[in-house]
Short mmCIF file of C-alpha atoms in Angstrom, two decimals:
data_model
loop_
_atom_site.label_atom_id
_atom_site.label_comp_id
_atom_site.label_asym_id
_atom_site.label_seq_id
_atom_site.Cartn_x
_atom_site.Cartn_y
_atom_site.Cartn_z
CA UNK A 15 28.52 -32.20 -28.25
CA UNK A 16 27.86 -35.85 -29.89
CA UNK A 17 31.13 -36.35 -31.46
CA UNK A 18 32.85 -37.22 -28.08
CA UNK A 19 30.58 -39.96 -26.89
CA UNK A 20 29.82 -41.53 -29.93
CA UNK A 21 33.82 -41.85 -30.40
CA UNK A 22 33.27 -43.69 -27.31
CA UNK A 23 30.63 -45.43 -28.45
CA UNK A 24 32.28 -46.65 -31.05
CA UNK A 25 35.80 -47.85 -28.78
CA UNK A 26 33.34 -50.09 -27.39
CA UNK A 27 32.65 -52.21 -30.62
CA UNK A 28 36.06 -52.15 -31.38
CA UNK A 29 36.95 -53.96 -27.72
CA UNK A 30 33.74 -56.28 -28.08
CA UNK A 31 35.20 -57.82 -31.39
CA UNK A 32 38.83 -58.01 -29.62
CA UNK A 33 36.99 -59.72 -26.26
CA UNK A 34 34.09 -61.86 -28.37
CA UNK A 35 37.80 -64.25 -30.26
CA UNK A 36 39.07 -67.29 -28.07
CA UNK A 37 36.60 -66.25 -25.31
CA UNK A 38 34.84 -70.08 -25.49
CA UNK A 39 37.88 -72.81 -24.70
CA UNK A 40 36.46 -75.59 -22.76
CA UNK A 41 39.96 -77.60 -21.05
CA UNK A 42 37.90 -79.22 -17.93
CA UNK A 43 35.88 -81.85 -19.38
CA UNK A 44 38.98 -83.24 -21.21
CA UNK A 45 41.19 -83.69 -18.31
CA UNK A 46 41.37 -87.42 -17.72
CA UNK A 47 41.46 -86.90 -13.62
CA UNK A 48 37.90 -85.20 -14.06
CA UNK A 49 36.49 -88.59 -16.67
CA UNK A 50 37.84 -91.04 -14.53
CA UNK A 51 36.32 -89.52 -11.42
CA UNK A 52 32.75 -89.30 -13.26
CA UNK A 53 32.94 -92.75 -14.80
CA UNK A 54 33.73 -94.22 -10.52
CA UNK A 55 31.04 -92.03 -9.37
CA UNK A 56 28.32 -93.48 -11.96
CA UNK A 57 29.42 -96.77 -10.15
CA UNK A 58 29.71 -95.51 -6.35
CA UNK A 59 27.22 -92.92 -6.97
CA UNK A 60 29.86 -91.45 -4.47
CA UNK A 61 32.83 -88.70 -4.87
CA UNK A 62 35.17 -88.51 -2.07
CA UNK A 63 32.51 -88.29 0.87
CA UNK A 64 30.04 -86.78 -1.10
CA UNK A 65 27.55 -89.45 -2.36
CA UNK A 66 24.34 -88.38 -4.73
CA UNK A 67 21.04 -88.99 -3.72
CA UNK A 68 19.95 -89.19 -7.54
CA UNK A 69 22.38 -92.42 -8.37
CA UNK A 70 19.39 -94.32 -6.88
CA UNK A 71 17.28 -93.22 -10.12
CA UNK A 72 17.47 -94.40 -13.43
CA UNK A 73 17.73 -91.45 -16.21
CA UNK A 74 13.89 -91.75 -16.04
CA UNK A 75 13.31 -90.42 -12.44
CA UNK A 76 12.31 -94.24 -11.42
CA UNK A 77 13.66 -95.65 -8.47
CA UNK A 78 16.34 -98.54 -8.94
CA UNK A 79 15.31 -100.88 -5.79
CA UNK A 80 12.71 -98.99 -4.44
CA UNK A 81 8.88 -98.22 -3.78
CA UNK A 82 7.10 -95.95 -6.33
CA UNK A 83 6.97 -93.18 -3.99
CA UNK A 84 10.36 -92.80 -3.88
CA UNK A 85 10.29 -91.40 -7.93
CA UNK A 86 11.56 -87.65 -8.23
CA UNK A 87 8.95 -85.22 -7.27
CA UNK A 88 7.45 -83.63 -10.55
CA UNK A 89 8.96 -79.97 -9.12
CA UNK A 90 12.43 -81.67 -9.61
CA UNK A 91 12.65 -83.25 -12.77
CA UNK A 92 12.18 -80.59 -14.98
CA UNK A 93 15.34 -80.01 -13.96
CA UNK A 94 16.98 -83.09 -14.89
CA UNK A 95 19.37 -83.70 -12.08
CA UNK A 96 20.40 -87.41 -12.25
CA UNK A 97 23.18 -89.51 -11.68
CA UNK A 98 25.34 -88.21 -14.19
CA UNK A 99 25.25 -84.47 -13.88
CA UNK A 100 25.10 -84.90 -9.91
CA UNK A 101 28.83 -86.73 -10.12
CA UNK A 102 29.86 -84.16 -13.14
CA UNK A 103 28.75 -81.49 -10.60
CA UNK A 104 31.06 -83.52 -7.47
CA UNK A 105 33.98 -84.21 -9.80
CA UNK A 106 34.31 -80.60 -11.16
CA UNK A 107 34.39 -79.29 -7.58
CA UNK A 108 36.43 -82.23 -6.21
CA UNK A 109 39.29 -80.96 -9.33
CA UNK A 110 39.02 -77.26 -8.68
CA UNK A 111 39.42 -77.56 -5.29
CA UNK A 112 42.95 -79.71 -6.53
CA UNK A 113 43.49 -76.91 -8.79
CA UNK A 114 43.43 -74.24 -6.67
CA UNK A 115 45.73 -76.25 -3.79
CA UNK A 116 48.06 -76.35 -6.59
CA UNK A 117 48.38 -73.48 -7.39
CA UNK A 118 46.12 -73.56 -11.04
CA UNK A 119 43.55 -71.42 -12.19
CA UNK A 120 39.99 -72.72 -12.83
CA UNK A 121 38.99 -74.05 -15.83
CA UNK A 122 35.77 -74.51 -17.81
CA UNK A 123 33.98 -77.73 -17.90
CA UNK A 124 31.77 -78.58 -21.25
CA UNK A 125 32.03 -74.70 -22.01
CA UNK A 126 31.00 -73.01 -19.01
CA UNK A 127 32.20 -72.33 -15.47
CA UNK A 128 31.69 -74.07 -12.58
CA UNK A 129 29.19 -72.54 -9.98
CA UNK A 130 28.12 -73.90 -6.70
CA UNK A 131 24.55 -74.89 -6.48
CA UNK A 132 22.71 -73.00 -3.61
CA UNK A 133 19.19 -74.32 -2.73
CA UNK A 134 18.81 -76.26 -5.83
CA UNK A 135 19.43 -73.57 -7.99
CA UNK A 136 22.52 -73.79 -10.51
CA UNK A 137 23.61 -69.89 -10.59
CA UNK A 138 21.71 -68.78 -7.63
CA UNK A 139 22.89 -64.84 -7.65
CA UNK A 140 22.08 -64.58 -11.47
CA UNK A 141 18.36 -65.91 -10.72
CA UNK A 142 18.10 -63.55 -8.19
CA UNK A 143 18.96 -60.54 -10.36
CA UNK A 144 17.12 -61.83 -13.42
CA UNK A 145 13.50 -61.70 -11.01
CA UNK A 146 14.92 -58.24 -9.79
CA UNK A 147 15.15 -56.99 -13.43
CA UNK A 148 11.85 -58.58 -14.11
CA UNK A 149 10.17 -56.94 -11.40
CA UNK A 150 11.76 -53.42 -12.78
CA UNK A 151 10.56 -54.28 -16.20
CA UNK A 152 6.85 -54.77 -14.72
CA UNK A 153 7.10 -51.40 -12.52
CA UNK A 154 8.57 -49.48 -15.55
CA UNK A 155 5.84 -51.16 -17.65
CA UNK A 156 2.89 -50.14 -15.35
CA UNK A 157 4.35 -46.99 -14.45
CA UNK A 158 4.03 -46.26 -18.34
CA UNK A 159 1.13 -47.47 -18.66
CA UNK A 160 -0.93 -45.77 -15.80
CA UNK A 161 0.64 -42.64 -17.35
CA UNK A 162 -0.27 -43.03 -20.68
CA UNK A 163 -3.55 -44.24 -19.95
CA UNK A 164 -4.63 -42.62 -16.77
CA UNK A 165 -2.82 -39.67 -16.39
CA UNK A 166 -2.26 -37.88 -19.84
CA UNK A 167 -5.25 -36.60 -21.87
CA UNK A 168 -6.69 -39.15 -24.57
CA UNK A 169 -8.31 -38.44 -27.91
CA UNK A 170 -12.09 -38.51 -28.03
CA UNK A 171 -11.38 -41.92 -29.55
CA UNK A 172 -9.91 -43.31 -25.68
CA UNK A 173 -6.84 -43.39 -27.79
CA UNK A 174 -3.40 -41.94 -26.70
CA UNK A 175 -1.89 -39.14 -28.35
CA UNK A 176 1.84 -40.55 -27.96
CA UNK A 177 2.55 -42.23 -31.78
CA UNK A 178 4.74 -44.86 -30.11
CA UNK A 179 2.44 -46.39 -27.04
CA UNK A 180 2.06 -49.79 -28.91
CA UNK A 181 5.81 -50.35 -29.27
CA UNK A 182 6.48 -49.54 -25.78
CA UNK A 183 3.97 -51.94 -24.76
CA UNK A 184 5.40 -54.63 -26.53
CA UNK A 185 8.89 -53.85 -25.44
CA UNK A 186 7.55 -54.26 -22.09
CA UNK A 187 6.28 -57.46 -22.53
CA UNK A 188 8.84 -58.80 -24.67
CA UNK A 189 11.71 -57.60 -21.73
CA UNK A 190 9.28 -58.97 -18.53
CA UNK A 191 8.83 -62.77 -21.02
CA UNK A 192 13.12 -62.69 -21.27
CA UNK A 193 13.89 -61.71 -17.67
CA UNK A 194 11.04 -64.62 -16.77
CA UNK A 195 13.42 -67.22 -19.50
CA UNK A 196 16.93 -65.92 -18.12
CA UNK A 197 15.62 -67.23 -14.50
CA UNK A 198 14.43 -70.16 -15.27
CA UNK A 199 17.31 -70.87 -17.44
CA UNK A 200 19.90 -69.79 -15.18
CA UNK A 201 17.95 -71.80 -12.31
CA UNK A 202 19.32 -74.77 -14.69
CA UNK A 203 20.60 -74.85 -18.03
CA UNK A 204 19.50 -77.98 -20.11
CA UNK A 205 19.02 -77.51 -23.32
CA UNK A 206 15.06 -76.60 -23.43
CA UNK A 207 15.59 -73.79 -20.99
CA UNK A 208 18.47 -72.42 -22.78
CA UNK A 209 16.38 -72.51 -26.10
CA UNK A 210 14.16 -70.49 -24.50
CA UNK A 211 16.46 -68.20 -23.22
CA UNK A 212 18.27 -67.29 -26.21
CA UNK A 213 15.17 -66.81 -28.50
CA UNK A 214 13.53 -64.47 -25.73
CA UNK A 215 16.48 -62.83 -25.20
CA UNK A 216 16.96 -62.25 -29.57
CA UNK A 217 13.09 -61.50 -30.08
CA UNK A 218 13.84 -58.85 -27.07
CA UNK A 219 16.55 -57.34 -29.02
CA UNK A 220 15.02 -57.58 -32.73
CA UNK A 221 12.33 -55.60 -31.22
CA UNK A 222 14.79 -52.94 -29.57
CA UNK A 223 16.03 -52.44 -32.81
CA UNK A 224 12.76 -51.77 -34.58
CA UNK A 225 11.67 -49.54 -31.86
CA UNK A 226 15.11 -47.38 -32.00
CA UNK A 227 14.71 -47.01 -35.64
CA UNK A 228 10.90 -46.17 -35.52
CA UNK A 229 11.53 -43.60 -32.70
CA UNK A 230 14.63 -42.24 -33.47
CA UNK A 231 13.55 -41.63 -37.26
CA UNK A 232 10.03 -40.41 -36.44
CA UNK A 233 8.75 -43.28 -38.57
CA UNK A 234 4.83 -43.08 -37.77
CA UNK A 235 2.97 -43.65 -40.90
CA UNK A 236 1.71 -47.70 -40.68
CA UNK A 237 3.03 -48.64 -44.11
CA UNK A 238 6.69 -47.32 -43.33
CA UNK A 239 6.40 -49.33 -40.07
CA UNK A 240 5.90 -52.38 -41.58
CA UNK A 241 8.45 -52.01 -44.78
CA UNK A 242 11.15 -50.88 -41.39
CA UNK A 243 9.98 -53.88 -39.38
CA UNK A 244 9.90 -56.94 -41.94
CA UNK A 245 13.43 -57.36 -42.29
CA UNK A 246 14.27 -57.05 -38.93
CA UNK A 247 11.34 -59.21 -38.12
CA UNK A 248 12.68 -61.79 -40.88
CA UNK A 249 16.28 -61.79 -39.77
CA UNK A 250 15.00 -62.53 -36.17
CA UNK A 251 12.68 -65.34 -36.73
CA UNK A 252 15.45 -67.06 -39.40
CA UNK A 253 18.16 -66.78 -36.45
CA UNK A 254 16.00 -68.28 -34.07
CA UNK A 255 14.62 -70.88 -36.17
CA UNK A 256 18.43 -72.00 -36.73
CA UNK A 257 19.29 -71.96 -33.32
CA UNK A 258 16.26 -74.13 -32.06
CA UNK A 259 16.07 -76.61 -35.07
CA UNK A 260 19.16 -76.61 -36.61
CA UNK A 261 22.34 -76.07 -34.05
CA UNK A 262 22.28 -73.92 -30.75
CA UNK A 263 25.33 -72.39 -30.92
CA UNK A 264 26.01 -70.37 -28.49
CA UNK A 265 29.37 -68.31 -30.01
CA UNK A 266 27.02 -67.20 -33.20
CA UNK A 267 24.16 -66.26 -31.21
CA UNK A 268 26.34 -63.76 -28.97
CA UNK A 269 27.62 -62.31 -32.06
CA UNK A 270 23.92 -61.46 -33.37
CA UNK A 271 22.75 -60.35 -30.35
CA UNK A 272 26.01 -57.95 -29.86
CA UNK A 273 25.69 -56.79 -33.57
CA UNK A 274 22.12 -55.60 -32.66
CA UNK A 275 22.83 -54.38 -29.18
CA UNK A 276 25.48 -51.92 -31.35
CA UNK A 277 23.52 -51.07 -33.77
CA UNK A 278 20.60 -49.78 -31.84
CA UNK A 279 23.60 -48.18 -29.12
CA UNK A 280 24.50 -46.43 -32.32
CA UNK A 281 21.32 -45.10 -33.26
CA UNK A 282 20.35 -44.05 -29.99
CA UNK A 283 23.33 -41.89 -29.89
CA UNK A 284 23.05 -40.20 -32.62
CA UNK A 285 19.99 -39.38 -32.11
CA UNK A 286 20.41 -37.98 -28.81
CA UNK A 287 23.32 -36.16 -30.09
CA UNK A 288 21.33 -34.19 -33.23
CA UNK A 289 17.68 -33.95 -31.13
CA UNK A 290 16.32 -31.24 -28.64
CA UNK A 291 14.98 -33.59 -26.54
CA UNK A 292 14.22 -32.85 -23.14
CA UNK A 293 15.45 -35.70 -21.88
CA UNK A 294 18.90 -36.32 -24.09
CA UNK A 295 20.95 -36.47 -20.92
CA UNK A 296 18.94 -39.71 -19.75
CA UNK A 297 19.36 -41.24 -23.03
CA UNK A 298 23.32 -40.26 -23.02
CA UNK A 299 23.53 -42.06 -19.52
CA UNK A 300 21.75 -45.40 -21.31
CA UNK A 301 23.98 -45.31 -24.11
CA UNK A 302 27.02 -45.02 -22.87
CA UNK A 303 25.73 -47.54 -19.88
CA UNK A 304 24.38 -50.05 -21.81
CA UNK A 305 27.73 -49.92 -23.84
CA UNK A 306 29.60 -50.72 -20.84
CA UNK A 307 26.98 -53.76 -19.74
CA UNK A 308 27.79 -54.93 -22.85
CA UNK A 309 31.28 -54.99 -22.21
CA UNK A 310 30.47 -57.23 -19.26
CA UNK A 311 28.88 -59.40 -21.00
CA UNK A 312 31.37 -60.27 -22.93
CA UNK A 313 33.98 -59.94 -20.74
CA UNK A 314 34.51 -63.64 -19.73
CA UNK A 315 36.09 -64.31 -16.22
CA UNK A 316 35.16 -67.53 -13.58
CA UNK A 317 32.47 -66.91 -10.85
CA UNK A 318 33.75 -65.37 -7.38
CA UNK A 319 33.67 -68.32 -4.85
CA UNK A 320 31.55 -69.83 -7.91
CA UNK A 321 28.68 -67.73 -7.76
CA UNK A 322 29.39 -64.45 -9.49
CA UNK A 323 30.96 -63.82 -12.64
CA UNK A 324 30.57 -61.46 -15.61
CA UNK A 325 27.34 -62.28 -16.61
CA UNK A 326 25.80 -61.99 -13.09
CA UNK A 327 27.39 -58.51 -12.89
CA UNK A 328 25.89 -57.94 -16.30
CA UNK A 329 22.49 -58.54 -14.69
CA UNK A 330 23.27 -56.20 -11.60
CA UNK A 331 24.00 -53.51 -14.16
CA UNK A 332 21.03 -53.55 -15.80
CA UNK A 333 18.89 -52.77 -13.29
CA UNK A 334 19.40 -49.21 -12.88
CA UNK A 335 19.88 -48.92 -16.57
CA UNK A 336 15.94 -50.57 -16.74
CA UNK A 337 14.71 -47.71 -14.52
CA UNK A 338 16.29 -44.96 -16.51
CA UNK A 339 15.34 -46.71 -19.56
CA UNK A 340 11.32 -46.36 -18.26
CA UNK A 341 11.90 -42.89 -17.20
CA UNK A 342 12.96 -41.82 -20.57
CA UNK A 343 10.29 -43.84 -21.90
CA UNK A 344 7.70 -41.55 -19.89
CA UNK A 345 9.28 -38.48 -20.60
CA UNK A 346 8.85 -38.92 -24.05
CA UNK A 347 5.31 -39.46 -24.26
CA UNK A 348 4.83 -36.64 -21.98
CA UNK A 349 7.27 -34.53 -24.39
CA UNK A 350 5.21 -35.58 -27.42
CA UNK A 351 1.47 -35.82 -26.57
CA UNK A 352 2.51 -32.30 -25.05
CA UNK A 353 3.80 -30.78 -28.31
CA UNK A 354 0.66 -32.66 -30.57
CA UNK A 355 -1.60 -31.00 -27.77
CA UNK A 356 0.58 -27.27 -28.82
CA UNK A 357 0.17 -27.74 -32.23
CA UNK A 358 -3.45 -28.59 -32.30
CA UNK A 359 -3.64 -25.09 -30.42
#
């Protein structure tokens, strides 16, 4: 019964190494149409018709010519807008809307794709579907909570008789902190907010790893947890100590997060395919699911009407895959403080 979809399974890590090579070509920023329109807009503060309200600021937020109270509202420069990324924004959709007259397809522009900004937000339909996953991750969280806590029996202790509440708990909070990151991030992406969004979204997935070994080899004694954890643990904090103090690069860091993605896909399906669970069937449909959001994310093509691409997708997907994922979740403490409560019997 497992050999099948763990063949499949393993098809999908063969495409994501064929899909993760040559997937991170940047032509935009070097065509000289696209500098020379930048370097008359910093002048004008003006591309075509379209003239930017933040060429009368300095790089500071201060007004150039003008009363204090016309400085950048506190709200707005977190963000960073300023001259220069307002007429990067006008050129690149000035050029693509050449391109596409032409004839051409689009191209990226300093490594990513163009999107069009939608009430001040950079990818509007990915922020969007980042708070909708967060708000699943906080339903599926309490959900599992009131049931653990509320609804099965407890120990005389007021402890819970399901060995693996305290990871779940974590996982929860760990997946609500990234989904909180990706918005913000995706809202607009300067480097602090991307920082943050890449070592949420790695601590996230360290700690799906440690959880799908723990559970999936029945680890429970403390001291095993720990000597199963510390690498893992190690690896993760070393990755994203490189990426925020040494060089945020954004090729290796999709590499580590696929390699763990796999390897916990991998585990998972064995272990669905060798265990009586009760629930194996909802664990089949997350493994095999989350095998094909990964092939989304990976899967590289340029925004529809610049506002939704693979990676927006990848965030629609995700949401039904977060409600199984809590429904499993449930299940199995139900499925184990059930057969502790049998055994004590």
């Amino acid at each position: 019964m497992a050999r099948s979809p763990l063949h499949l399974i393993l098809l999908f890590v063969w495409l994501l190494v064929l899909l993760m090579d040559g997937v991170y070509a940047s032509d935009g920023d070097a065509d000289p149409i696209y500098k020379t329109c930048v370097e008359q807009c910093e002048k004008t503060g003006c591309v075509g018709g379209k003239c930017s309200q933040h060429c009368k600021f300095s790089s500071d937020g201060k007004p150039e010519g003008g009363p204090w109270y016309l400085q950048e509202p506190l709200y707005l420069q977190w963000k960073q807008w300023d001259c220069r990324s307002d007429c990067q924004y006008h050129c690149m959709l000035a050029r693509e809307e050449e391109r596409e007259k032409l004839g051409g397809k689009p191209v990226k522009y300093h490594g990513k794709w163009l999107f069009r900004r939608a009430y001040g937000f950079q990818e509007p339909v990915s922020v969007a579907l980042s708070a909708l996953n967060l708000a699943f991750q906080f339903h599926g969280w309490v959900s599992f909570f009131i049931l653990i806590y509320y609804k099965l029996p407890l120990t005389p202790s007021k402890k819970t008789y399901y060995e693996y509440t305290g990871l779940w708990n974590i996982y929860g909070i760990l997946s609500m902190n990234s989904w909180f990151w990706s918005a913000v991030f995706h809202s607009r992406d300067v480097e602090l907010t991307e920082k943050l969004h890449c070592s949420s979204a790695v601590a996230l997935l360290g700690f799906s790893l440690i959880l799908a070994i723990q559970r999936a080899f029945s680890v429970r004694n403390e001291a095993s947890r720990v000597m199963v954890s510390t690498p893992v643990i190690a690896f993760v904090t070393t990755h994203i100590l490189y990426l925020n103090c040494y060089n945020l690069d954004y090729g290796l860091n999709i590499k580590v997060c696929v390699a763990m993605g796999v390897a916990q896909l991998l585990i998972w399906a064995v272990w669905a395919g060798v265990t009586h669970h009760p629930s194996w069937s909802k664990l089949w449909v997350a493994v095999v699911g989350g095998g094909l959001v990964m092939l989304l994310e990976i899967y590289d093509f340029p925004p529809y009407h610049g506002f939704v691409d693979s990676h927006a997708l990848w965030h629609a997907t995700t949401i039904p895959l977060t409600y199984l994922w809590w429904s499993f979740a449930k299940d199995d403490a139900e499925f184990r403080t059930s057969s502790f409560l049998k055994k004590a019997k």
